[in-house]
PDB file of C-alpha atoms in Angstrom:
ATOM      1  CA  UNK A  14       7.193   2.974-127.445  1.00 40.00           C
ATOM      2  CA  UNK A  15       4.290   3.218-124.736  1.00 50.00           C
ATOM      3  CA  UNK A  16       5.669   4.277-120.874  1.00 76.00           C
ATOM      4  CA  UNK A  17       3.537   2.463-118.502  1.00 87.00           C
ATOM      5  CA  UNK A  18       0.651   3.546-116.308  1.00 93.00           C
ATOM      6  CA  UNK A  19       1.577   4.666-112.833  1.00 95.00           C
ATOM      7  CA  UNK A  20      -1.558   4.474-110.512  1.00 96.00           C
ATOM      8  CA  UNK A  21      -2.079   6.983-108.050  1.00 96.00           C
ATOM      9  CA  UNK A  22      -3.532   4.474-105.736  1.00 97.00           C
ATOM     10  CA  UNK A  23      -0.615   1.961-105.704  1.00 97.00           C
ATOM     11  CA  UNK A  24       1.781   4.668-105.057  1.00 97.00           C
ATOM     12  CA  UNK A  25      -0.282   5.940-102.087  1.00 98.00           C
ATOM     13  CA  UNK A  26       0.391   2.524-100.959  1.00 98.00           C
ATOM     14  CA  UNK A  27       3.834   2.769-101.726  1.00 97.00           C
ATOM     15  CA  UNK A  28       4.353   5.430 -99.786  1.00 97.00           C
ATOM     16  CA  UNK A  29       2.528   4.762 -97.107  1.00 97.00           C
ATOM     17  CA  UNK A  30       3.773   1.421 -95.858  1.00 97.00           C
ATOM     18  CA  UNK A  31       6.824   2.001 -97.828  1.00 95.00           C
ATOM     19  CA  UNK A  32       7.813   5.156 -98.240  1.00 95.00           C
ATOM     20  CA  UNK A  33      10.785   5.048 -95.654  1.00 95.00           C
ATOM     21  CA  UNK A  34      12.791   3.290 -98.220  1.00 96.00           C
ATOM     22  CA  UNK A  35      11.937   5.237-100.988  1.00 95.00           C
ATOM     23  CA  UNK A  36       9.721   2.195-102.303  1.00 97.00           C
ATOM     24  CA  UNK A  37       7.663   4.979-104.157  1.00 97.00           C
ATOM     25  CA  UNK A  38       9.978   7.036-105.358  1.00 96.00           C
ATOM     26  CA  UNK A  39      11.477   4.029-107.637  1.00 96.00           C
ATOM     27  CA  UNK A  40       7.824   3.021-108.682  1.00 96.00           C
ATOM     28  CA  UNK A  41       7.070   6.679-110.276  1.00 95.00           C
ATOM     29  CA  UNK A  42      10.254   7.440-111.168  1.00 94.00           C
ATOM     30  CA  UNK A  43      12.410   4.133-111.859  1.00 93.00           C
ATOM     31  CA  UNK A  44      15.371   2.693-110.267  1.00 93.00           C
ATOM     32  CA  UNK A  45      17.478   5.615-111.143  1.00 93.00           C
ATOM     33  CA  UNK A  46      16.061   8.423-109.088  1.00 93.00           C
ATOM     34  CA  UNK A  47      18.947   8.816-106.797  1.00 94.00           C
ATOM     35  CA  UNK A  48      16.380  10.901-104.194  1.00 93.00           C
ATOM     36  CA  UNK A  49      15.138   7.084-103.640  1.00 94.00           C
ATOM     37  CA  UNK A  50      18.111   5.804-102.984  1.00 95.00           C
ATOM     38  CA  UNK A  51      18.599   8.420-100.362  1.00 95.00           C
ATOM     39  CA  UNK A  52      15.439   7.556 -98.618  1.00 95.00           C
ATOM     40  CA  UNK A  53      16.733   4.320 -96.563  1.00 96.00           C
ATOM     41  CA  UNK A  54      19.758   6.440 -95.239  1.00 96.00           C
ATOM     42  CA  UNK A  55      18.007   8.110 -92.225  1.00 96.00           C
ATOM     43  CA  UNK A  56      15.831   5.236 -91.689  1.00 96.00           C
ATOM     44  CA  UNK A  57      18.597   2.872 -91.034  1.00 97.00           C
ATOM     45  CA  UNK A  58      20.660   5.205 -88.737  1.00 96.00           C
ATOM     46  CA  UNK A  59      16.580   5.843 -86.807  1.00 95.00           C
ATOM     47  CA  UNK A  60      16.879   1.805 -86.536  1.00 95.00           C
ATOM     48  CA  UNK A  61      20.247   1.790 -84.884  1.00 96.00           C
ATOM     49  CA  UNK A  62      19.792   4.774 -82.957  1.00 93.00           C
ATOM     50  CA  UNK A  63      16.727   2.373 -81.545  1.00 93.00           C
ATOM     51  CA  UNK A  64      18.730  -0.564 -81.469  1.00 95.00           C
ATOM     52  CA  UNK A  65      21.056   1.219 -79.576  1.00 94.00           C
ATOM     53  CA  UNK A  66      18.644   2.615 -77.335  1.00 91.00           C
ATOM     54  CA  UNK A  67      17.452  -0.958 -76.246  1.00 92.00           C
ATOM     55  CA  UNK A  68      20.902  -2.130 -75.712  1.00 93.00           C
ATOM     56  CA  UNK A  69      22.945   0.836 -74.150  1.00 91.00           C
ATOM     57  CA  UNK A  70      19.576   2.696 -72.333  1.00 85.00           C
ATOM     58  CA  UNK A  71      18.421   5.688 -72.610  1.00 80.00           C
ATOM     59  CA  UNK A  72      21.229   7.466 -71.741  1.00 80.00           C
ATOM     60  CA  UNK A  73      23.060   6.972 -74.766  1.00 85.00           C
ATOM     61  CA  UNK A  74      23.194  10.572 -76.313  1.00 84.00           C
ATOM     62  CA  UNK A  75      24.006   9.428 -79.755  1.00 90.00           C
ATOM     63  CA  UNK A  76      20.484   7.380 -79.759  1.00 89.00           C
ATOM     64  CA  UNK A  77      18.612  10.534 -78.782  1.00 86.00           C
ATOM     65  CA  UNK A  78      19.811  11.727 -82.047  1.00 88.00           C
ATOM     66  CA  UNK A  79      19.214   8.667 -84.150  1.00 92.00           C
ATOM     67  CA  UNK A  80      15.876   7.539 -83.127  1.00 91.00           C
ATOM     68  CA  UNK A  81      13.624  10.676 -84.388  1.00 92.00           C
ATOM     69  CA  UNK A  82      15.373  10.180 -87.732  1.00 94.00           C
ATOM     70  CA  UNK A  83      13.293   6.828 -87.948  1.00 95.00           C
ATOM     71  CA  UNK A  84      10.171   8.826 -86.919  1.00 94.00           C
ATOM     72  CA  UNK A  85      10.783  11.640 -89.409  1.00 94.00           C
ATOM     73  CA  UNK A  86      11.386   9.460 -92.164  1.00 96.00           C
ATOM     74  CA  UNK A  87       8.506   7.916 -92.011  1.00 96.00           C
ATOM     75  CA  UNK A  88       6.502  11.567 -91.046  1.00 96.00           C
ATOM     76  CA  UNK A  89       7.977  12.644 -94.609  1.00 96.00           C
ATOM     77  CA  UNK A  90       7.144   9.048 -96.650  1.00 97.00           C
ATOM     78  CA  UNK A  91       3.384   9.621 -95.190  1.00 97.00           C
ATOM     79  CA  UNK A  92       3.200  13.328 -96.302  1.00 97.00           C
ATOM     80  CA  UNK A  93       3.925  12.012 -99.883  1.00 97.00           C
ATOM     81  CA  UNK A  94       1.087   9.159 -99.792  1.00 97.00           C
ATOM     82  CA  UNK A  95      -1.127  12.303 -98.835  1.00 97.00           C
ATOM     83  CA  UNK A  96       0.082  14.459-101.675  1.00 97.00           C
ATOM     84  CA  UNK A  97      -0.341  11.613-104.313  1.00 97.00           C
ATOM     85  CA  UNK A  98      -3.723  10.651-102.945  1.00 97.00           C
ATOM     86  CA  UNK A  99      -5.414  14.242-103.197  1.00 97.00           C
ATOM     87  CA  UNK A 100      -3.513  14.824-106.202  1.00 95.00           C
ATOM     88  CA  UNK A 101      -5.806  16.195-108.855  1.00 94.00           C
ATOM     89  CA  UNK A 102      -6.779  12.946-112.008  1.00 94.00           C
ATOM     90  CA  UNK A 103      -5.546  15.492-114.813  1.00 94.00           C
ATOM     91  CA  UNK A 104      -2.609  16.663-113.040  1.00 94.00           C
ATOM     92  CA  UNK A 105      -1.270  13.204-111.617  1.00 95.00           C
ATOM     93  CA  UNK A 106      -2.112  11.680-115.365  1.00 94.00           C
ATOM     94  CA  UNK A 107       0.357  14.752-116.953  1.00 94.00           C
ATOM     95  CA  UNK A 108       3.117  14.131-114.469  1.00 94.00           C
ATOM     96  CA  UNK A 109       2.939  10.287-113.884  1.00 94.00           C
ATOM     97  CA  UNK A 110       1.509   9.327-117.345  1.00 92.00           C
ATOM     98  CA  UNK A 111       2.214  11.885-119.801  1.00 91.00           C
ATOM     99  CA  UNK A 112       1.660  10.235-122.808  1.00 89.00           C
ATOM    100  CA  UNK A 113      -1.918   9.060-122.197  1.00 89.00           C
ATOM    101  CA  UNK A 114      -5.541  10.465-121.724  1.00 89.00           C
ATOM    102  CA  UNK A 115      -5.397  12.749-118.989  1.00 87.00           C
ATOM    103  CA  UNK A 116      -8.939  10.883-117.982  1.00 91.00           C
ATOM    104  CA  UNK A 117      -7.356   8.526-117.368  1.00 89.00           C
ATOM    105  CA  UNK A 118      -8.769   6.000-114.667  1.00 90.00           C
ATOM    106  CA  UNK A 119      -5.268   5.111-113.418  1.00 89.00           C
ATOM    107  CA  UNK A 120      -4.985   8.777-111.600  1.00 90.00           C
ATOM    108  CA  UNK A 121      -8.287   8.731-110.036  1.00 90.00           C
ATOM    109  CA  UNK A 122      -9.118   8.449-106.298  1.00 91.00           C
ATOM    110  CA  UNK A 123     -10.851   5.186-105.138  1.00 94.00           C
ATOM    111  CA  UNK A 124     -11.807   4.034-101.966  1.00 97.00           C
ATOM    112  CA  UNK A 125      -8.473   2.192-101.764  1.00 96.00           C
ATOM    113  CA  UNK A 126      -6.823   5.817-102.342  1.00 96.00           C
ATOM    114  CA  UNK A 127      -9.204   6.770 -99.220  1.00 96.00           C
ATOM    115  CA  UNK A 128      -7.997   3.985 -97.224  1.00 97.00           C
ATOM    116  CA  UNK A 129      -3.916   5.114 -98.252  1.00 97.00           C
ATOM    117  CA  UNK A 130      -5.112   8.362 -97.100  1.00 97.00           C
ATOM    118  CA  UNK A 131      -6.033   7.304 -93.537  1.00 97.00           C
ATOM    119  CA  UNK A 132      -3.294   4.888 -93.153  1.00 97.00           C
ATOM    120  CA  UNK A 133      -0.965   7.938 -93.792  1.00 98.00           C
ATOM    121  CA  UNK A 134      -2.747  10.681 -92.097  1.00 97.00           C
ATOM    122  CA  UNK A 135      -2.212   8.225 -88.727  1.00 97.00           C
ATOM    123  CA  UNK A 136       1.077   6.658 -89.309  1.00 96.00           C
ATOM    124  CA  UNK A 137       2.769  10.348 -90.266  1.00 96.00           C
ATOM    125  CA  UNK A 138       1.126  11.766 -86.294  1.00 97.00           C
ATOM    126  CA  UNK A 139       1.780   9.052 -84.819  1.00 96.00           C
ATOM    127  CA  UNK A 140       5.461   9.070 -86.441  1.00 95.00           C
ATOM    128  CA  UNK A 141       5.957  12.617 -86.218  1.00 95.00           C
ATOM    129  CA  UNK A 142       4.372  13.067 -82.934  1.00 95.00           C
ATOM    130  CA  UNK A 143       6.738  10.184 -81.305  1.00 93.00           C
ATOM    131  CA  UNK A 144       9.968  11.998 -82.849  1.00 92.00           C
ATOM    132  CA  UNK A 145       8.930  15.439 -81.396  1.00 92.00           C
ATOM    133  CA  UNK A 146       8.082  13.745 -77.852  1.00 91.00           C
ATOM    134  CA  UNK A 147      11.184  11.443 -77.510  1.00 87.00           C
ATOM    135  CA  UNK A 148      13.465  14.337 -78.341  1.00 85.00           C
ATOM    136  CA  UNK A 149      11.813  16.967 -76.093  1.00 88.00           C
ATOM    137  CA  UNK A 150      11.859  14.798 -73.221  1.00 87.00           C
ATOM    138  CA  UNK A 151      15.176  14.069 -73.745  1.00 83.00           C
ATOM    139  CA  UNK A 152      16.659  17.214 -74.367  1.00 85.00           C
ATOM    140  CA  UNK A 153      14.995  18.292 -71.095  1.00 88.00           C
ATOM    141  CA  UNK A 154      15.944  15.625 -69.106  1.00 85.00           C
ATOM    142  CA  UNK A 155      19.974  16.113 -70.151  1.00 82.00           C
ATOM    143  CA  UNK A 156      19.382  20.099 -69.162  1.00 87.00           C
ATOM    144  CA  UNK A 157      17.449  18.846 -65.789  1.00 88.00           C
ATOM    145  CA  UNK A 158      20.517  17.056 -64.759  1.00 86.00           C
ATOM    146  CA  UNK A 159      23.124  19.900 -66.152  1.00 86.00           C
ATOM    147  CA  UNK A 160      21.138  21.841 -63.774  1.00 88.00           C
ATOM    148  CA  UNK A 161      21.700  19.747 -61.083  1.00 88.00           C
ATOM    149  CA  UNK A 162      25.130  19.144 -61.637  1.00 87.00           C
ATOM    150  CA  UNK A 163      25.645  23.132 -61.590  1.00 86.00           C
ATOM    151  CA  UNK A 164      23.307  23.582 -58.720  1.00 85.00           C
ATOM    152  CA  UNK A 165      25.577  20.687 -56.233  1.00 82.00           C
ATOM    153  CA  UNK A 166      29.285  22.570 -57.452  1.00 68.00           C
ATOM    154  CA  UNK A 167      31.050  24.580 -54.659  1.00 68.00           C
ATOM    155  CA  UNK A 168      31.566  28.264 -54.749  1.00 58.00           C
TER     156      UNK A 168
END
């Protein structure tokens, strides 16, 4: 019985504009890799923390939790689609397709892996970058106003 050919490219892809909901995850390893099935968790509570953002402000504390979640999840789905596209040809074509030449053309780098590459590389900063700024700026913004609060009690 022949397994088929997974292709480094396509699961650059995958994880690139994907990867948030484990899209390439089930590609390499099937519909029963439970880590895949993990994958949309935190980036459907990232998506309510946002919705709730828009709809309750920016003072909701629960949303200043939430929202990186969406950020990081997508940081982490972009790191992948960078580890799959520099992955060696002989070492993606023993783990991904074992039972085939490990020459084979399906774990080389193209310039469609290239373009994967890039797409990651800036989606995971900008992601990542965005998680680390909303949360900093709203950590110190809740500790700016604790201060105040302490600042205006009696003695």
């Amino acid at each position: 019985m022949s397994q088929r050919t997974r292709n480094k490219t396509l699961a650059a892809w995958l994880a690139a504009v994907g990867g948030s909901l484990g899209l390439h995850r089930f590609y390499l390893r099937g519909l029963g890799d439970w880590v895949g099935w993990l994958y949309p968790i935190p980036t459907a509570l990232g998506l309510w923390g946002m919705q709730r953002m828009e709809t309750l402000g920016q003072d909701d504390k629960l949303s200043w939790i939430l929202t990186p979640l969406l950020g990081l999840s997508i940081a982490a789905a972009c790191l992948s689609a960078i580890v799959y596209a520099l992955a060696d040809r002989e070492k993606w074509n023993l783990k991904y397709n074992p039972e085939q030449d490990p020459q084979l053309a399906a774990g080389g780098t193209n310039w469609l892996t290239i373009g994967a590459l890039a797409v990651a590389l800036l989606g995971g900063a900008v992601a990542l970058m965005s998680s680390i700024a909303l949360s900093f700026q709203r950590y110190y913004e809740h500790e700016v106003e604790v201060s105040r609060q302490l600042s205006q009690t009696p003695d």
